[in-house]
Amino acid sequence: MNPSRSRMVVPVAASFLLACAGAPAASPTPAPGARGTADEASVEGTGVKGGVSTATTAASAPASQGSTTQPPRAPALPPPAAGLQLAYHETFEAPFAEPEAWTEDTYGPKSPWHVDDFDEDGAFFAEAGGELFRAGLRSFRAFRKSFTHGRDGWLTVELYGRDQNCDGVPESGGRFTSEGGKAHLVSKRHHDGAILRSTRPLPARYRVEVTVSGIRFGGAGPGGWLSPDGSKLNGYDGDEIGDPWRFRTSTPIPLPAITDNGVYFLCITDYARPAPHNNVFIHHHRKVVMDTDNNIPAWSAVWNPHTKRAEPDGSHYVSMIFLDGRAFGSPWTGNEFISFTPSGFQEGAVFVDKYLDGEAYTFVVERDGEAYTLAVSGRFHHGGDTTYVARRRFRDDPPTWHYNQTPGELGAPPMRETVKLGSRTFEAWPADVGYPDHFFFGDPHINYYEGTAAFDDVKLYLPAQ
């Protein structure tokens, strides 16, 4: 380990069983779930050079979970960059025109949702998991829906459902419903998936804003990780597994899914047709992301501005992540994180703050031609009424993963790495490839995440004509 790096080791004294029974403490060791890996035993927090970050706070004390005090309004978000104007604003008053019929995804290169070796039938899983994985994949059928929404069809809804008994009808599937001027996301089962995305690729300069409320995707409450009636653990029934895609390299037996539950607030991807996929696939196709993943035992930490340290905490975090473009990363979890915190940028799973039940938050991603700016505004656990803003140039050290929309944008790729996975070899960042920007929000994982959230509205700013 580089001795210049600051390392925070997660204590192992806390009991997972006590946390499940109602203790409010964060959990001990990292979990092999939607983010953590089976081999991780600590949370790293390392200072990173480059980028610009700010946190503007209204005159209020830090909030506590479940508080009913009416706070002052959070400081305003930074305005759109010069030359950008509001092009689309969807308020979700109109109902979604969801088709009745599902379309079966039969996988393979002819599937409209085919991308690479991390697809649902991808070579990575087939080689790593062998016949046990292939039998798991054959044990159900996959179905999808894809349809546009809003003026000019500028938004696309992508839904996924699993047909566990193979009768041609999914038992459940992810959905968006329009209620009270909000898009309500519903994932009844952890293998449901539902996202809202940009229909067309985004240009070199843009800004997207989305407001999220009613976040109910697991996490600890005042009584711990169990729901008040004792029926749910981290938002799950308790029998969910991340099958058939999430297993260890040492054994193809699927891992539990209850270790991780969350939702994506706003993400920019690097491929042409964002849609729900297995969590391993999703982790390889993000440029920047703001999300939450409620994880037990805790593999994450949240920066506490009062103690001025990263503290182990798996519940209700809000991330502001630039994916690290120095290396391909783990085959299971993708690139390392460059995370914004109130103390600046950190390497690893150290996050900016925690969301509160009953609050609404506005998330922003802006691309100005040389950098991404991430911002979030609302009432937070540590920061009170705060607007956090973080900007990093594409080629800062570390660079942002697959930032280039066209081949050679701002020069040759800042890294060249040949990746070998099983019998297959490929370039991690080929010089002759561009990576289109699309935004999405919702539940993209078809083997993790179960719950509900509301998306109040979404705005897209584009260059003035």
XYZ file of C-alpha atoms in Angstrom:
465
model
C 0.000 0.000 0.000
C 1.180 3.508 -0.792
C 2.281 4.968 2.571
C 1.096 8.423 1.518
C -2.497 7.198 1.447
C -4.693 7.668 4.495
C -6.419 4.417 5.328
C -9.487 3.990 7.478
C -10.151 0.415 8.613
C -13.749 -0.510 9.389
C -13.975 -1.799 12.972
C -15.139 -5.387 13.329
C -16.478 -5.161 16.880
C -20.062 -4.280 15.897
C -22.364 -7.245 15.497
C -24.316 -7.845 12.299
C -26.933 -9.729 14.326
C -27.364 -6.862 16.771
C -27.759 -4.429 13.884
C -30.473 -6.616 12.386
C -32.190 -6.851 15.757
C -32.428 -3.102 16.135
C -29.087 -1.574 17.101
C -28.631 1.699 15.154
C -24.893 1.270 14.690
C -23.236 0.991 11.296
C -22.170 -2.508 10.379
C -18.639 -3.891 10.532
C -16.940 -5.571 7.616
C -17.566 -4.917 3.917
C -20.159 -7.037 2.161
C -19.989 -8.859 -1.155
C -22.976 -7.070 -2.599
C -23.873 -4.525 -5.244
C -20.718 -2.478 -4.593
C -18.397 -4.154 -2.095
C -16.326 -7.171 -3.006
C -15.838 -10.345 -1.077
C -12.153 -9.642 -0.592
C -12.418 -6.080 0.735
C -11.773 -5.607 4.449
C -11.508 -1.838 4.776
C -12.823 1.443 3.488
C -10.178 3.624 1.906
C -10.245 7.403 2.085
C -7.426 9.031 0.157
C -7.022 12.654 -0.851
C -7.119 13.378 -4.588
C -5.706 16.371 -6.408
C -7.597 18.224 -9.117
C -11.168 19.382 -9.382
C -13.127 22.160 -7.718
C -15.627 21.569 -4.933
C -17.883 23.733 -2.786
C -20.530 23.281 -0.111
C -22.935 26.187 0.536
C -24.975 25.872 3.709
C -28.074 27.736 4.874
C -28.375 28.925 8.468
C -29.585 25.707 10.069
C -28.302 23.033 12.407
C -27.528 19.542 11.111
C -30.713 17.545 10.748
C -31.577 14.343 12.536
C -33.356 11.392 10.948
C -37.110 11.748 11.350
C -37.034 15.404 12.433
C -40.251 17.347 11.751
C -38.811 20.856 12.183
C -39.351 23.033 9.115
C -35.854 24.106 7.975
C -34.836 27.182 6.014
C -34.651 26.628 2.284
C -31.423 25.144 0.949
C -29.093 27.493 -0.952
C -29.779 27.712 -4.655
C -28.020 25.449 -7.098
C -25.422 27.101 -9.332
C -27.070 28.488 -12.495
C -26.653 26.789 -15.873
C -23.464 27.639 -17.745
C -23.573 30.534 -20.201
C -25.097 29.514 -23.510
C -27.303 26.738 -22.106
C -31.065 27.166 -22.162
C -33.946 25.047 -20.905
C -35.021 22.760 -23.746
C -37.216 20.199 -21.960
C -39.001 20.139 -18.614
C -41.045 17.063 -17.753
C -43.387 17.366 -14.753
C -45.010 13.930 -15.146
C -48.583 15.221 -15.243
C -49.425 12.983 -18.237
C -49.754 9.219 -17.674
C -47.125 6.880 -19.033
C -48.151 5.132 -22.245
C -46.864 1.744 -21.083
C -47.651 -1.028 -23.573
C -49.492 -4.025 -22.222
C -47.249 -6.621 -23.849
C -43.739 -7.508 -22.725
C -40.954 -8.313 -25.197
C -38.760 -11.291 -24.375
C -35.029 -10.682 -24.299
C -33.509 -13.843 -25.747
C -29.959 -12.515 -25.340
C -27.103 -12.778 -27.808
C -25.743 -10.348 -30.427
C -29.167 -9.965 -32.091
C -30.791 -8.682 -28.890
C -31.453 -4.906 -28.940
C -30.007 -4.835 -25.420
C -26.745 -6.625 -26.258
C -23.594 -4.673 -25.355
C -20.567 -6.726 -24.251
C -19.101 -9.561 -22.170
C -20.982 -8.380 -19.051
C -24.406 -8.848 -20.657
C -26.824 -11.187 -18.924
C -25.503 -14.116 -21.009
C -22.032 -12.589 -21.220
C -18.818 -14.530 -21.630
C -17.494 -13.222 -18.310
C -20.242 -14.970 -16.325
C -20.291 -18.082 -18.518
C -16.579 -18.673 -18.042
C -16.447 -17.719 -14.358
C -19.630 -19.542 -13.343
C -19.639 -22.518 -15.676
C -22.623 -24.845 -15.799
C -24.084 -23.647 -12.484
C -24.360 -20.124 -13.906
C -25.787 -21.356 -17.216
C -28.371 -23.470 -15.385
C -29.342 -20.452 -13.311
C -29.776 -18.332 -16.432
C -31.944 -21.030 -18.031
C -34.191 -21.243 -14.965
C -36.183 -18.116 -15.887
C -37.107 -15.957 -18.887
C -36.369 -12.219 -19.175
C -38.861 -9.655 -20.484
C -38.582 -5.963 -21.262
C -40.617 -2.909 -22.220
C -39.252 0.219 -23.880
C -41.353 3.285 -24.738
C -40.968 7.053 -24.982
C -42.467 9.794 -22.844
C -42.699 13.587 -22.956
C -42.541 16.182 -25.704
C -40.764 14.917 -28.828
C -40.313 11.587 -27.036
C -37.237 13.020 -25.338
C -37.440 10.493 -22.474
C -37.457 6.707 -22.748
C -38.741 4.303 -20.104
C -36.906 0.964 -19.890
C -38.533 -1.773 -17.788
C -37.477 -5.326 -16.915
C -39.404 -8.243 -15.429
C -38.485 -11.859 -14.674
C -40.665 -14.841 -15.590
C -39.593 -17.291 -12.922
C -41.967 -20.141 -13.896
C -41.290 -19.726 -17.637
C -44.956 -19.429 -18.636
C -44.336 -16.341 -20.787
C -45.638 -13.787 -18.257
C -43.352 -12.021 -15.736
C -44.562 -12.450 -12.157
C -43.576 -8.836 -11.551
C -41.672 -6.070 -13.268
C -40.338 -2.602 -12.584
C -42.738 0.272 -13.290
C -43.133 4.022 -13.374
C -46.578 5.455 -12.667
C -47.659 9.090 -12.947
C -49.331 10.218 -9.743
C -49.733 13.754 -8.446
C -47.264 15.222 -10.911
C -44.499 12.764 -10.034
C -43.021 9.666 -11.666
C -43.328 6.977 -9.013
C -40.771 4.188 -9.329
C -41.952 0.807 -8.073
C -39.649 -2.237 -7.821
C -41.624 -4.859 -5.927
C -38.962 -7.529 -6.264
C -35.201 -7.246 -6.371
C -35.143 -8.632 -9.923
C -37.434 -5.867 -11.194
C -35.760 -3.028 -13.081
C -36.996 0.408 -14.203
C -35.132 3.473 -15.424
C -35.973 6.742 -17.181
C -33.276 7.816 -19.638
C -32.521 10.303 -22.374
C -33.821 8.978 -25.683
C -31.090 10.611 -27.765
C -27.376 10.907 -26.963
C -26.494 14.112 -25.156
C -24.362 16.773 -26.859
C -20.905 17.961 -25.794
C -22.504 20.606 -23.546
C -25.666 20.044 -21.513
C -27.187 20.156 -18.056
C -29.719 17.741 -16.563
C -31.590 18.266 -13.273
C -33.852 15.800 -11.470
C -35.679 16.134 -8.148
C -36.130 12.981 -6.060
C -38.368 12.437 -3.031
C -40.011 9.615 -1.080
C -36.875 7.441 -1.117
C -37.732 3.987 0.249
C -34.998 1.548 -0.728
C -33.883 0.037 2.555
C -31.497 1.523 5.068
C -31.551 1.797 8.836
C -34.294 3.608 10.720
C -34.453 4.736 14.365
C -34.815 1.096 15.435
C -32.147 -0.385 13.186
C -32.219 -2.275 9.897
C -35.472 -4.139 10.540
C -38.741 -2.461 9.551
C -40.969 -1.441 12.495
C -43.176 -4.509 12.018
C -40.167 -6.804 11.675
C -41.163 -7.984 8.195
C -38.346 -6.373 6.207
C -34.561 -6.330 6.553
C -32.919 -3.513 4.610
C -36.161 -3.245 2.635
C -36.147 -6.948 1.683
C -38.189 -9.994 2.686
C -34.934 -11.745 3.544
C -34.728 -14.561 0.982
C -33.464 -12.526 -1.993
C -30.263 -13.572 -3.763
C -28.271 -11.814 -6.489
C -28.672 -14.707 -8.912
C -27.379 -15.722 -11.292
C -24.804 -12.975 -11.897
C -23.393 -12.048 -8.485
C -21.072 -14.734 -7.175
C -17.456 -15.033 -6.121
C -14.714 -16.033 -8.511
C -13.965 -18.951 -6.189
C -17.508 -20.368 -6.343
C -20.489 -19.782 -8.661
C -23.042 -20.014 -5.837
C -25.058 -16.739 -5.930
C -24.597 -14.315 -3.055
C -27.412 -12.833 -0.926
C -28.982 -9.641 -2.271
C -30.152 -8.298 1.087
C -26.699 -6.857 1.786
C -27.367 -3.970 -0.657
C -30.483 -1.961 -1.502
C -30.587 1.401 -3.225
C -31.536 3.631 -6.131
C -29.765 5.792 -8.699
C -30.550 9.494 -8.430
C -28.718 10.501 -11.626
C -26.088 8.736 -13.716
C -24.234 9.318 -16.998
C -23.470 6.131 -18.920
C -20.952 5.296 -21.660
C -23.021 3.187 -24.079
C -25.794 3.726 -26.599
C -28.910 2.210 -25.013
C -29.090 2.390 -21.215
C -31.461 -0.203 -19.757
C -31.737 -2.344 -16.625
C -29.006 -4.986 -16.480
C -27.231 -7.081 -13.865
C -25.345 -5.000 -11.328
C -21.907 -6.105 -12.568
C -22.718 -4.784 -16.063
C -23.959 -1.438 -14.702
C -20.779 -0.933 -12.683
C -18.679 -1.076 -15.851
C -20.653 1.544 -17.768
C -20.774 4.693 -15.632
C -18.905 7.960 -16.167
C -20.316 9.894 -13.207
C -23.055 8.934 -10.773
C -25.020 10.103 -7.731
C -26.828 7.283 -5.944
C -27.362 5.475 -2.673
C -26.718 1.854 -1.726
C -27.833 0.857 1.766
C -25.310 -1.817 2.683
C -24.899 -4.229 5.588
C -22.318 -4.986 6.828
C -20.973 -1.562 5.868
C -18.403 -1.291 3.090
C -19.033 2.472 2.761
C -18.221 5.524 4.852
C -19.702 9.024 5.132
C -17.632 12.128 5.779
C -18.563 13.722 9.104
C -17.672 17.436 8.993
C -17.931 17.699 12.790
C -15.355 15.009 13.551
C -13.507 15.733 10.269
C -13.171 12.082 9.425
C -14.766 9.387 7.310
C -16.954 7.214 9.499
C -18.153 3.689 8.588
C -21.811 3.993 7.652
C -23.867 1.876 5.260
C -27.203 3.668 5.595
C -28.726 6.489 3.508
C -25.510 7.804 2.000
C -25.553 10.197 -0.962
C -22.653 9.716 -3.378
C -21.051 12.149 -5.824
C -18.759 9.886 -7.852
C -16.437 10.407 -10.807
C -15.356 6.962 -12.036
C -11.572 6.562 -11.989
C -10.163 6.310 -15.515
C -6.666 5.175 -14.539
C -7.578 1.478 -14.683
C -10.327 -0.926 -15.709
C -10.854 -1.854 -12.081
C -12.382 -4.991 -10.603
C -14.262 -7.318 -12.958
C -17.006 -7.542 -10.328
C -17.387 -3.917 -9.228
C -15.874 -1.858 -12.036
C -13.767 1.280 -11.667
C -12.588 2.731 -8.403
C -14.358 5.826 -7.069
C -13.192 9.424 -7.011
C -15.703 10.740 -4.497
C -16.510 14.286 -3.508
C -16.691 14.955 0.242
C -16.859 18.214 2.223
C -13.100 17.834 2.731
C -12.441 17.577 -1.007
C -12.052 14.627 -3.343
C -11.259 11.209 -1.878
C -10.390 7.865 -3.420
C -12.736 5.086 -2.410
C -16.217 4.647 -0.943
C -16.282 7.802 1.203
C -19.445 9.784 0.526
C -20.643 13.350 0.901
C -23.601 13.091 3.324
C -26.824 11.198 4.125
C -30.371 11.755 2.897
C -33.297 12.033 5.315
C -36.681 10.361 5.155
C -39.419 12.672 3.902
C -37.070 15.127 2.175
C -36.651 16.032 -1.508
C -33.289 16.495 -3.241
C -32.346 18.052 -6.564
C -29.443 16.452 -8.445
C -27.534 18.087 -11.310
C -24.999 16.882 -13.850
C -23.552 19.505 -16.197
C -21.018 18.916 -18.967
C -19.286 22.037 -20.290
C -16.942 20.591 -22.901
C -13.964 20.074 -20.622
C -15.425 18.956 -17.286
C -18.349 17.395 -15.465
C -20.007 19.305 -12.610
C -22.091 17.374 -10.086
C -24.378 19.124 -7.598
C -27.042 18.171 -5.086
C -29.212 20.418 -2.946
C -31.469 19.605 -0.007
C -31.592 18.930 3.726
C -28.932 16.473 4.852
C -28.089 14.508 7.990
C -24.749 16.215 8.647
C -24.810 19.374 6.572
C -28.332 20.601 7.218
C -29.681 22.670 4.328
C -26.808 22.488 1.909
C -25.860 22.557 -1.747
C -22.815 20.453 -2.586
C -21.006 21.168 -5.869
C -18.061 19.279 -7.391
C -16.352 19.899 -10.736
C -13.579 17.852 -12.328
C -12.003 18.300 -15.728
C -12.131 15.183 -17.871
C -8.359 14.773 -17.862
C -7.630 15.773 -14.283
C -5.507 13.253 -12.415
C -7.244 10.821 -12.145
C -9.179 11.230 -15.421
C -12.912 10.486 -15.674
C -13.633 7.060 -17.157
C -14.653 7.052 -20.845
C -15.357 10.790 -20.840
C -14.829 11.118 -24.606
C -17.993 11.190 -26.687
C -15.955 10.943 -29.885
C -12.624 9.231 -30.621
C -9.688 11.445 -29.742
C -11.695 14.074 -27.861
C -9.106 16.234 -26.059
C -6.360 13.851 -27.198
C -5.563 10.172 -26.996
C -7.104 8.145 -24.131
C -5.302 9.020 -20.887
C -4.672 5.331 -20.189
C -3.998 2.216 -22.260
C -4.722 -1.101 -20.606
C -5.200 -4.560 -22.037
C -7.668 -6.512 -19.916
C -7.697 -10.308 -19.779
C -10.859 -11.932 -18.442
C -10.799 -15.693 -18.734
C -9.985 -16.538 -22.335
C -10.905 -13.095 -23.637
C -8.653 -10.062 -24.068
C -9.711 -6.504 -24.927
C -8.575 -2.890 -24.692
C -10.131 -1.027 -21.781
C -10.084 2.345 -23.568
C -9.507 1.966 -27.324
C -8.261 5.055 -29.149
C -10.771 4.639 -31.996
C -13.933 4.461 -29.864
C -16.239 7.215 -28.593
C -18.606 6.827 -25.655
C -21.971 8.619 -25.922
C -23.422 10.355 -22.893
C -26.909 9.318 -21.791
C -28.481 10.142 -18.450
C -30.722 7.821 -16.470
C -32.308 7.565 -13.046
C -34.204 4.797 -11.239
C -33.456 1.142 -10.461
C -31.034 -0.286 -13.060
C -30.167 -3.552 -11.276
C -32.074 -6.728 -12.149
C -30.574 -8.746 -9.310
C -30.550 -6.136 -6.507
C -32.730 -3.263 -5.216
C -36.337 -3.333 -4.068
C -38.464 -0.352 -3.075
C -40.076 2.891 -4.192
C -39.085 6.492 -4.903
C -40.655 9.509 -6.598
C -39.062 11.644 -9.306
C -40.767 15.025 -9.130
C -39.496 16.468 -12.399
C -36.554 16.438 -14.812
C -35.042 19.303 -16.822
C -32.631 19.257 -19.751
C -30.639 22.334 -20.780
C -29.037 22.382 -24.222
C -26.913 24.920 -26.149
C -28.963 27.863 -27.364
C -29.848 27.656 -31.046
